Amino acid sequence: QKEVEQNSGPLSVPEGAIASLNCTYSDRGSQSFFWYRQYSGKSPELIMFIYSNGDKEDGRFTAQLNKASQYVSLLIRDSQPSDSATYLCAVTAGNQFYFGTGTSLTVIP
Amino acid sequence: DVKVTQSSRYLVKRTGEKVFLECVQDMDHENMFWYRQDPGLGLRLIYFSYDVKMKEKGDIPEGYSVSREKKERFSLILESASTNQTSMYLCASRPPGNTDTQYFGPGTRLTVL
C-alpha cells in the first residue's frame, strides 16, 4: 500500500504570513508530485507539480521536494483569505495517483 | 482548456436502485479515473481505465462497476446502491506522461436513502 501522509490540520495563519504545508510518502519509486487546492464542495484544482529535487516557485507558491527524505512541501507566501481551503498532496507511480487526506488551511484576516 | 463534465452535481437515490454516474472529457485523454471522497478518508480510487474497454480495479471497487465504450466517456455503475455509498464522486482524466496532472470534473454528490 502506497502511503501519502499529511497533517490534517486545521492550520491557521494570519493574512500576509507564510503557510507551510507538508507531505511525506512511502514509495521511493514515486515519480511526480502534485499539490491541489480544494474549496469546500468543489473539485481539486492543480496548484503546482514538481518532479526534481529542490525548489520550484510559481508566484506566491513554492514547492519543495526531497526524494531522499521522501518529503514534499508547499509554501504559500503572503497568505490571503482566498487561500483558505484544503490542500491535497498527490504522488504518482505509473498511471496511478495516490492522495493524502489533505490539510485544511484557514487564513485569518 | 481541458473540460471534464459529470452528468449530475447532486443525486438522491434509494437503497437497492441501480445508479449510473457519467463522466465525459473533451481532450482525448487515454486515462480516466473514478474516486470517491469522504471526510477524513481523502480521495480513494474506485476504478481507472487506460484505454477503451480497459479497466483496472482501484482500492475500493466492491459494489461498483465501470464501462468505457468510447474514449471520451467513463461511466461508474452502482449495481445496487447502499447507504454507505453516500459520498462525493469525482471523475478525472489524464493524458499519458508521468508529469501530467489529472483534470477533475465538478463532482457528483450522491445521497442514498
Coordinates of N, CA and C in Angstrom, one line a residue:
Chain A
Q1 N 0.8 -1.2 0.0 CA 0.0 0.0 0.0 C 0.9 1.2 0.0
K2 N 0.6 2.1 -0.9 CA 1.4 3.3 -1.0 C 0.8 4.4 -0.1
E3 N 1.6 4.9 0.8 CA 1.0 5.9 1.8 C 1.5 7.3 1.4
V4 N 0.5 8.2 1.6 CA 0.8 9.6 1.5 C 0.2 10.2 2.7
E5 N 1.1 10.9 3.5 CA 0.7 11.4 4.8 C 0.7 12.9 4.8
Q6 N -0.4 13.5 5.3 CA -0.4 14.9 5.6 C -1.0 15.2 6.9
N7 N -0.5 16.3 7.5 CA -1.1 16.7 8.8 C -2.5 17.3 8.4
S8 N -3.6 16.8 9.0 CA -4.9 17.2 8.6 C -5.3 18.6 9.1
G9 N -4.5 19.1 10.0 CA -4.8 20.5 10.5 C -5.9 20.5 11.5
P10 N -6.7 21.6 11.6 CA -6.5 22.8 10.8 C -5.3 23.6 11.1
L11 N -4.8 24.2 10.0 CA -3.7 25.1 10.1 C -4.2 26.5 9.9
S12 N -3.9 27.4 10.9 CA -4.4 28.8 10.8 C -3.2 29.7 10.8
V13 N -3.2 30.6 9.8 CA -2.2 31.7 9.7 C -2.8 33.0 9.5
P14 N -2.2 34.1 10.0 CA -2.7 35.4 9.8 C -2.5 35.8 8.3
E15 N -3.3 36.7 7.8 CA -3.1 37.3 6.5 C -1.7 37.9 6.3
G16 N -1.1 37.6 5.2 CA 0.3 38.1 5.0 C 1.4 37.2 5.4
A17 N 1.1 36.2 6.2 CA 2.1 35.3 6.7 C 2.4 34.2 5.7
I18 N 3.4 33.4 6.0 CA 3.8 32.2 5.2 C 3.1 31.0 5.8
A19 N 2.4 30.3 4.9 CA 1.8 29.0 5.3 C 2.7 27.9 4.8
S20 N 2.9 26.9 5.6 CA 3.8 25.8 5.3 C 3.0 24.5 5.4
L21 N 2.9 23.8 4.3 CA 2.1 22.5 4.3 C 3.1 21.4 3.9
N22 N 3.0 20.3 4.6 CA 3.9 19.2 4.5 C 3.3 17.9 4.1
C23 N 4.1 17.0 3.5 CA 3.6 15.8 3.0 C 4.8 14.8 2.9
T24 N 4.5 13.6 3.4 CA 5.5 12.5 3.3 C 4.9 11.4 2.5
Y25 N 5.7 10.6 1.8 CA 5.2 9.5 1.1 C 6.1 8.3 1.3
S26 N 5.5 7.1 1.1 CA 6.2 5.8 1.4 C 7.0 5.2 0.3
D27 N 6.5 5.4 -1.0 CA 7.0 4.7 -2.1 C 8.2 5.5 -2.7
R28 N 9.4 4.9 -2.6 CA 10.6 5.5 -3.2 C 10.5 5.6 -4.7
G29 N 9.7 4.8 -5.3 CA 9.6 4.8 -6.7 C 8.6 5.9 -7.3
S30 N 8.1 6.7 -6.4 CA 7.2 7.8 -6.8 C 7.9 8.7 -7.7
Q31 N 7.2 9.2 -8.8 CA 7.8 9.9 -9.9 C 7.5 11.3 -9.9
S32 N 6.3 11.7 -9.7 CA 5.9 13.1 -9.8 C 5.0 13.4 -8.6
F33 N 5.0 14.7 -8.3 CA 4.4 15.2 -7.0 C 3.6 16.4 -7.3
F34 N 2.4 16.4 -6.8 CA 1.4 17.5 -7.1 C 0.8 18.0 -5.9
W35 N 0.5 19.3 -5.9 CA -0.3 20.0 -4.9 C -1.6 20.5 -5.5
Y36 N -2.7 20.1 -4.9 CA -4.0 20.6 -5.3 C -4.7 21.4 -4.2
R37 N -5.5 22.4 -4.6 CA -6.3 23.1 -3.7 C -7.7 22.7 -3.9
Q38 N -8.5 22.5 -2.8 CA -9.9 22.2 -2.9 C -10.7 23.0 -2.0
Y39 N -11.6 23.8 -2.6 CA -12.5 24.6 -1.8 C -13.7 23.7 -1.4
S40 N -14.3 24.0 -0.3 CA -15.4 23.2 0.2 C -16.5 23.0 -0.9
G41 N -16.9 21.8 -1.2 CA -17.9 21.4 -2.2 C -17.5 21.5 -3.6
K42 N -16.2 21.8 -3.8 CA -15.7 21.8 -5.2 C -14.7 20.7 -5.4
S43 N -14.3 20.6 -6.7 CA -13.3 19.5 -7.0 C -11.9 20.1 -6.9
P44 N -10.9 19.2 -6.8 CA -9.5 19.7 -6.6 C -9.0 20.4 -7.9
E45 N -8.2 21.5 -7.7 CA -7.6 22.1 -8.8 C -6.1 22.2 -8.6
L46 N -5.3 22.0 -9.7 CA -3.9 21.9 -9.6 C -3.3 23.3 -9.2
I47 N -2.4 23.3 -8.2 CA -1.6 24.5 -7.9 C -0.2 24.3 -8.6
M48 N 0.5 23.2 -8.3 CA 1.8 23.0 -8.7 C 2.2 21.6 -8.9
F49 N 3.1 21.3 -9.7 CA 3.7 19.9 -9.7 C 5.2 20.1 -9.7
I50 N 5.9 19.1 -9.2 CA 7.4 19.1 -9.1 C 7.8 17.6 -9.2
Y51 N 8.9 17.4 -9.9 CA 9.4 16.0 -10.1 C 10.9 16.0 -9.9
S52 N 11.6 17.1 -9.7 CA 13.0 17.1 -9.4 C 13.3 17.6 -8.0
N53 N 14.3 17.1 -7.4 CA 14.7 17.6 -6.1 C 15.0 19.1 -6.1
G54 N 14.6 19.7 -5.0 CA 14.8 21.2 -4.9 C 13.5 21.9 -4.8
D55 N 13.6 23.2 -5.2 CA 12.5 24.1 -5.1 C 12.0 24.5 -6.5
K56 N 10.7 24.7 -6.5 CA 10.1 25.2 -7.7 C 9.1 26.3 -7.3
E57 N 9.2 27.5 -7.9 CA 8.4 28.7 -7.5 C 7.5 29.0 -8.6
D58 N 6.3 29.4 -8.2 CA 5.3 29.9 -9.1 C 4.4 31.0 -8.4
G59 N 4.8 32.2 -8.6 CA 4.1 33.3 -7.9 C 4.3 33.2 -6.4
R60 N 3.2 33.2 -5.7 CA 3.3 33.1 -4.2 C 3.6 31.7 -3.7
F61 N 3.6 30.7 -4.6 CA 3.7 29.3 -4.2 C 5.1 28.8 -4.5
T62 N 5.6 28.0 -3.5 CA 6.9 27.3 -3.7 C 6.7 25.9 -3.3
A63 N 7.0 24.9 -4.2 CA 7.0 23.5 -3.9 C 8.4 23.1 -3.6
Q64 N 8.6 22.3 -2.6 CA 10.0 21.8 -2.3 C 9.9 20.2 -2.3
L65 N 10.9 19.6 -2.9 CA 10.9 18.2 -2.9 C 12.3 17.7 -2.5
N66 N 12.2 16.7 -1.6 CA 13.4 16.0 -1.1 C 13.2 14.5 -1.2
K67 N 13.7 13.9 -2.3 CA 13.4 12.5 -2.5 C 14.1 11.6 -1.5
A68 N 15.3 12.0 -1.0 CA 16.0 11.2 -0.1 C 15.2 11.0 1.2
S69 N 14.5 12.1 1.6 CA 13.7 12.1 2.8 C 12.3 11.8 2.6
Q70 N 11.9 11.6 1.3 CA 10.5 11.3 0.9 C 9.6 12.3 1.4
Y71 N 9.9 13.5 1.1 CA 9.2 14.7 1.7 C 8.9 15.7 0.6
V72 N 7.7 16.2 0.6 CA 7.4 17.3 -0.3 C 6.6 18.4 0.4
S73 N 6.8 19.6 0.2 CA 6.1 20.7 0.9 C 5.7 21.7 0.0
L74 N 4.7 22.5 0.5 CA 4.2 23.7 -0.2 C 4.2 24.9 0.7
L75 N 4.9 25.9 0.2 CA 4.9 27.2 1.0 C 4.0 28.2 0.2
I76 N 3.2 28.9 1.0 CA 2.4 30.0 0.4 C 2.8 31.3 1.1
R77 N 3.4 32.1 0.3 CA 3.8 33.4 0.8 C 2.7 34.4 0.8
D78 N 2.7 35.4 1.6 CA 1.7 36.5 1.6 C 0.3 35.9 1.6
S79 N 0.0 35.0 2.5 CA -1.2 34.3 2.5 C -2.4 35.2 2.5
Q80 N -3.4 34.9 1.7 CA -4.6 35.7 1.6 C -5.9 34.9 2.1
P81 N -6.9 35.5 2.5 CA -8.1 34.8 2.9 C -8.6 33.9 1.8
S82 N -8.4 34.2 0.6 CA -8.9 33.4 -0.5 C -8.1 32.1 -0.6
D83 N -6.9 32.0 0.1 CA -6.2 30.7 0.1 C -6.8 29.7 1.1
S84 N -7.7 30.1 1.9 CA -8.4 29.2 2.8 C -9.1 28.1 2.1
A85 N -8.6 26.9 2.3 CA -9.1 25.7 1.5 C -8.4 24.5 2.1
T86 N -8.7 23.3 1.5 CA -8.0 22.1 1.9 C -6.9 21.9 0.8
Y87 N -5.7 21.5 1.2 CA -4.6 21.3 0.2 C -4.3 19.8 0.2
L88 N -4.4 19.3 -1.0 CA -4.1 17.8 -1.2 C -2.8 17.6 -1.8
C89 N -2.0 16.7 -1.2 CA -0.7 16.3 -1.8 C -1.0 15.0 -2.6
A90 N -0.4 14.8 -3.7 CA -0.6 13.6 -4.5 C 0.8 13.2 -5.1
V91 N 1.0 11.9 -5.1 CA 2.2 11.4 -5.8 C 1.8 10.3 -6.8
T92 N 2.6 10.2 -7.8 CA 2.3 9.2 -8.8 C 3.3 8.0 -8.8
A93 N 2.7 6.9 -9.2 CA 3.5 5.7 -9.5 C 2.9 5.1 -10.7
G94 N 3.5 5.2 -11.9 CA 2.9 4.7 -13.1 C 1.7 5.6 -13.4
N95 N 0.6 5.0 -13.8 CA -0.6 5.8 -14.1 C -1.4 6.3 -12.9
Q96 N -1.1 5.7 -11.8 CA -2.0 6.0 -10.7 C -1.5 7.2 -9.8
F97 N -2.4 7.9 -9.3 CA -2.2 8.9 -8.3 C -2.5 8.4 -6.9
Y98 N -1.8 8.8 -5.9 CA -2.0 8.5 -4.5 C -2.1 9.8 -3.8
F99 N -3.3 10.0 -3.1 CA -3.6 11.2 -2.5 C -3.4 11.1 -1.0
G100 N -2.9 12.2 -0.3 CA -3.1 12.4 1.1 C -4.5 12.8 1.4
T101 N -4.8 12.8 2.7 CA -6.1 13.2 3.1 C -6.4 14.7 3.2
G102 N -5.3 15.5 3.0 CA -5.5 16.9 2.9 C -5.2 17.6 4.2
T103 N -4.7 18.9 4.0 CA -4.5 19.8 5.2 C -5.5 21.0 5.0
S104 N -6.3 21.2 6.0 CA -7.2 22.4 6.0 C -6.4 23.6 6.4
L105 N -6.5 24.6 5.6 CA -5.8 25.9 5.9 C -6.8 27.0 6.0
T106 N -6.7 27.8 7.1 CA -7.5 29.0 7.3 C -6.6 30.2 7.4
V107 N -6.8 31.2 6.6 CA -6.1 32.4 6.6 C -7.0 33.5 7.3
I108 N -6.5 34.0 8.4 CA -7.3 34.9 9.2 C -7.0 36.3 8.8
P109 N -8.1 37.1 8.4 CA -7.9 38.5 8.0 C -7.4 39.3 9.2
Chain B
D1 N -8.5 24.6 -23.1 CA -8.8 24.2 -21.7 C -9.4 22.9 -21.7
V2 N -8.9 22.0 -20.8 CA -9.5 20.7 -20.6 C -10.8 20.8 -19.9
K3 N -11.8 20.1 -20.4 CA -13.0 20.1 -19.7 C -13.5 18.6 -19.4
V4 N -13.8 18.4 -18.1 CA -14.3 17.2 -17.7 C -15.7 17.5 -17.1
T5 N -16.7 16.8 -17.6 CA -18.0 17.0 -17.1 C -18.6 15.8 -16.5
Q6 N -19.5 15.9 -15.5 CA -20.1 14.8 -14.9 C -21.6 15.1 -15.0
S7 N -22.4 14.0 -15.1 CA -23.8 14.1 -15.6 C -24.7 14.8 -14.5
S8 N -24.3 14.7 -13.3 CA -25.2 15.4 -12.3 C -24.3 16.0 -11.2
R9 N -24.7 17.1 -10.6 CA -24.0 17.6 -9.5 C -24.5 17.0 -8.2
Y10 N -25.8 16.8 -8.1 CA -26.5 16.2 -6.9 C -27.4 15.1 -7.4
L11 N -27.4 14.1 -6.6 CA -28.3 12.9 -7.0 C -28.7 12.3 -5.7
V12 N -30.0 12.0 -5.6 CA -30.6 11.3 -4.5 C -31.3 10.0 -5.0
K13 N -30.8 8.9 -4.4 CA -31.4 7.6 -4.9 C -31.8 6.8 -3.6
R14 N -32.5 5.7 -3.9 CA -33.0 4.9 -2.8 C -32.2 3.6 -2.8
T15 N -32.0 3.0 -1.6 CA -31.3 1.8 -1.4 C -31.8 0.7 -2.4
G16 N -30.9 0.0 -3.0 CA -31.2 -1.0 -4.0 C -31.4 -0.6 -5.4
E17 N -31.4 0.7 -5.7 CA -31.5 1.2 -7.0 C -30.2 1.0 -7.7
K18 N -30.3 0.9 -9.1 CA -29.1 0.9 -9.9 C -28.8 2.3 -10.3
V19 N -27.5 2.8 -10.1 CA -27.2 4.2 -10.3 C -26.1 4.3 -11.3
F20 N -26.3 5.2 -12.3 CA -25.2 5.5 -13.3 C -24.7 6.9 -13.1
L21 N -23.4 7.0 -13.0 CA -22.7 8.3 -13.0 C -21.8 8.3 -14.2
E22 N -22.0 9.4 -15.0 CA -21.3 9.5 -16.3 C -20.3 10.6 -16.2
C23 N -19.2 10.4 -16.9 CA -18.1 11.4 -17.0 C -17.7 11.5 -18.5
V24 N -17.5 12.7 -18.9 CA -17.1 12.9 -20.3 C -15.9 13.9 -20.3
Q25 N -14.9 13.6 -21.0 CA -13.8 14.6 -21.2 C -13.6 14.9 -22.7
D26 N -13.1 16.1 -22.9 CA -13.0 16.5 -24.3 C -11.6 16.7 -24.8
M27 N -10.6 16.1 -24.2 CA -9.2 16.3 -24.6 C -8.5 15.0 -25.1
D28 N -9.3 14.0 -25.4 CA -8.7 12.8 -26.0 C -7.7 12.1 -25.0
H29 N -8.0 12.2 -23.8 CA -7.1 11.6 -22.8 C -7.3 10.1 -22.7
E30 N -6.2 9.3 -22.6 CA -6.3 7.9 -22.5 C -6.8 7.4 -21.2
N31 N -6.3 8.1 -20.1 CA -6.6 7.6 -18.8 C -7.7 8.4 -18.1
M32 N -8.6 7.6 -17.5 CA -9.7 8.2 -16.8 C -9.9 7.4 -15.5
F33 N -10.4 8.1 -14.5 CA -10.4 7.6 -13.1 C -11.8 8.0 -12.4
W34 N -12.2 7.1 -11.5 CA -13.3 7.4 -10.6 C -12.8 7.3 -9.2
Y35 N -13.1 8.4 -8.4 CA -12.8 8.4 -7.0 C -14.0 8.7 -6.2
R36 N -14.0 8.3 -4.9 CA -15.0 8.8 -4.0 C -14.2 9.6 -2.9
Q37 N -14.8 10.6 -2.4 CA -14.2 11.4 -1.4 C -15.1 11.5 -0.2
D38 N -14.6 11.1 1.0 CA -15.3 11.2 2.2 C -14.5 11.9 3.3
P39 N -15.1 12.6 4.2 CA -14.4 13.4 5.2 C -13.4 12.5 6.0
G40 N -12.2 12.9 6.1 CA -11.2 12.1 6.9 C -10.6 11.0 6.2
L41 N -11.1 10.6 5.0 CA -10.6 9.5 4.3 C -9.9 9.9 3.0
G42 N -10.1 11.1 2.6 CA -9.5 11.6 1.4 C -10.1 11.0 0.1
L43 N -9.3 11.1 -0.9 CA -9.7 10.6 -2.2 C -9.3 9.1 -2.4
R44 N -10.3 8.3 -2.6 CA -10.0 6.8 -2.8 C -10.4 6.4 -4.2
L45 N -9.5 5.7 -4.8 CA -9.6 5.3 -6.2 C -10.6 4.1 -6.2
I46 N -11.6 4.2 -7.1 CA -12.6 3.1 -7.2 C -12.1 2.2 -8.4
Y47 N -12.1 2.8 -9.6 CA -11.6 2.2 -10.8 C -10.9 3.2 -11.7
F48 N -10.0 2.7 -12.5 CA -9.5 3.5 -13.6 C -9.4 2.8 -14.9
S49 N -9.2 3.5 -16.0 CA -9.2 2.9 -17.3 C -8.1 3.6 -18.1
Y50 N -7.3 2.9 -18.8 CA -6.2 3.5 -19.6 C -6.5 3.3 -21.1
D51 N -7.6 2.8 -21.4 CA -7.9 2.7 -22.8 C -9.4 2.3 -23.0
V52 N -9.9 2.4 -24.1 CA -11.3 2.0 -24.4 C -11.4 0.5 -24.1
K53 N -12.5 0.2 -23.4 CA -12.8 -1.2 -23.0 C -11.8 -1.8 -22.0
M54 N -10.8 -1.0 -21.5 CA -9.9 -1.5 -20.5 C -10.3 -0.9 -19.2
K55 N -10.1 -1.7 -18.1 CA -10.4 -1.1 -16.8 C -9.5 -1.9 -15.8
E56 N -9.2 -1.2 -14.7 CA -8.5 -1.7 -13.6 C -9.1 -1.4 -12.3
K57 N -9.1 -2.3 -11.4 CA -9.7 -2.0 -10.0 C -8.7 -1.1 -9.3
G58 N -9.3 -0.2 -8.5 CA -8.6 0.6 -7.6 C -8.6 0.0 -6.2
D59 N -8.6 0.9 -5.2 CA -8.5 0.5 -3.9 C -9.9 0.0 -3.3
I60 N -11.0 0.5 -3.8 CA -12.3 0.2 -3.2 C -13.3 -0.2 -4.3
P61 N -13.1 -1.2 -5.1 CA -14.0 -1.5 -6.2 C -15.3 -2.2 -5.8
E62 N -15.4 -2.7 -4.6 CA -16.6 -3.5 -4.2 C -17.8 -2.7 -4.3
G63 N -18.8 -3.3 -5.0 CA -20.1 -2.6 -5.1 C -20.2 -1.7 -6.3
Y64 N -19.2 -1.6 -7.1 CA -19.1 -0.7 -8.2 C -18.7 -1.5 -9.5
S65 N -19.1 -1.0 -10.6 CA -18.5 -1.5 -11.9 C -18.4 -0.2 -12.8
V66 N -17.7 -0.4 -13.9 CA -17.4 0.7 -14.8 C -17.6 0.2 -16.2
S67 N -17.8 1.2 -17.1 CA -17.9 1.0 -18.5 C -17.2 2.1 -19.3
R68 N -16.4 1.6 -20.3 CA -15.7 2.6 -21.1 C -15.8 2.1 -22.6
E69 N -16.9 2.5 -23.2 CA -17.1 2.1 -24.6 C -16.6 3.1 -25.6
K70 N -16.4 4.3 -25.2 CA -15.8 5.3 -26.0 C -14.7 6.0 -25.2
K71 N -13.7 6.5 -25.9 CA -12.6 7.1 -25.3 C -12.9 8.3 -24.3
E72 N -13.9 9.1 -24.8 CA -14.2 10.3 -24.0 C -15.2 10.0 -22.8
R73 N -15.7 8.9 -22.7 CA -16.8 8.6 -21.7 C -16.4 7.5 -20.8
F74 N -16.5 7.7 -19.5 CA -16.2 6.7 -18.5 C -17.4 6.7 -17.5
S75 N -18.1 5.6 -17.4 CA -19.3 5.5 -16.5 C -19.0 4.7 -15.3
L76 N -19.5 5.1 -14.2 CA -19.5 4.4 -12.9 C -20.9 3.9 -12.6
I77 N -21.0 2.6 -12.3 CA -22.3 2.0 -12.0 C -22.3 1.4 -10.6
L78 N -23.3 1.8 -9.9 CA -23.6 1.2 -8.6 C -24.7 0.2 -8.8
E79 N -24.4 -1.1 -8.8 CA -25.3 -2.1 -9.1 C -26.6 -2.1 -8.3
S80 N -26.4 -1.9 -7.0 CA -27.5 -1.9 -6.0 C -27.1 -1.0 -4.9
A81 N -27.5 0.3 -5.0 CA -27.0 1.3 -4.1 C -27.3 1.0 -2.7
S82 N -26.3 1.4 -1.8 CA -26.5 1.2 -0.4 C -26.1 2.5 0.3
T83 N -26.6 2.6 1.5 CA -26.4 3.9 2.2 C -24.9 4.2 2.4
N84 N -24.1 3.2 2.5 CA -22.6 3.5 2.7 C -21.9 4.0 1.4
Q85 N -22.7 4.1 0.4 CA -22.2 4.6 -0.9 C -22.5 6.1 -1.0
T86 N -23.2 6.7 0.0 CA -23.4 8.1 0.0 C -22.0 8.8 0.1
S87 N -21.7 9.6 -0.9 CA -20.4 10.2 -0.9 C -20.3 11.3 -2.1
M88 N -19.2 11.9 -2.1 CA -18.9 12.8 -3.3 C -18.1 11.9 -4.3
Y89 N -18.5 11.8 -5.5 CA -17.8 11.1 -6.5 C -17.2 12.0 -7.5
L90 N -15.9 11.8 -7.7 CA -15.1 12.6 -8.6 C -14.5 11.8 -9.8
C91 N -14.7 12.3 -10.9 CA -14.1 11.7 -12.1 C -12.9 12.6 -12.5
A92 N -11.9 11.9 -13.1 CA -10.7 12.7 -13.6 C -10.2 12.0 -14.8
S93 N -9.5 12.8 -15.6 CA -8.8 12.3 -16.8 C -7.4 12.8 -16.8
R94 N -6.6 12.1 -17.6 CA -5.2 12.4 -17.6 C -4.5 11.9 -18.9
P95 N -3.7 12.8 -19.5 CA -3.0 12.3 -20.7 C -1.9 11.4 -20.3
P96 N -1.3 10.7 -21.2 CA -0.1 9.9 -20.8 C 1.1 10.8 -20.5
G97 N 2.0 10.3 -19.7 CA 3.2 11.1 -19.3 C 3.2 11.3 -17.8
N98 N 4.3 11.0 -17.2 CA 4.4 11.0 -15.8 C 4.3 12.3 -15.1
T99 N 4.5 13.4 -15.9 CA 4.5 14.7 -15.2 C 3.1 15.4 -15.5
D100 N 2.2 14.7 -16.1 CA 0.9 15.4 -16.3 C -0.1 15.2 -15.2
T101 N -0.8 16.3 -14.9 CA -1.7 16.2 -13.8 C -3.0 15.5 -14.2
Q102 N -3.8 15.2 -13.3 CA -5.2 14.8 -13.5 C -6.1 16.0 -13.6
Y103 N -7.1 16.0 -14.4 CA -8.1 17.1 -14.5 C -9.4 16.5 -14.0
F104 N -9.9 17.2 -13.0 CA -11.1 16.7 -12.3 C -12.4 17.3 -12.8
G105 N -13.4 16.5 -12.8 CA -14.8 17.0 -13.1 C -15.3 17.7 -11.8
P106 N -16.5 18.3 -11.9 CA -17.0 19.1 -10.8 C -17.5 18.2 -9.6
G107 N -17.7 16.9 -9.8 CA -18.1 16.1 -8.8 C -19.6 15.8 -8.8
T108 N -20.0 14.7 -8.3 CA -21.4 14.4 -8.0 C -21.6 14.0 -6.6
R109 N -22.5 14.8 -5.9 CA -22.8 14.5 -4.5 C -24.0 13.5 -4.5
L110 N -23.7 12.2 -4.2 CA -24.7 11.2 -4.2 C -25.2 10.9 -2.8
T111 N -26.5 10.9 -2.6 CA -27.1 10.5 -1.3 C -28.0 9.3 -1.6
V112 N -27.7 8.3 -0.8 CA -28.6 7.1 -0.9 C -29.4 6.9 0.4
L113 N -30.7 6.9 0.2 CA -31.6 6.9 1.3 C -32.1 5.5 1.6

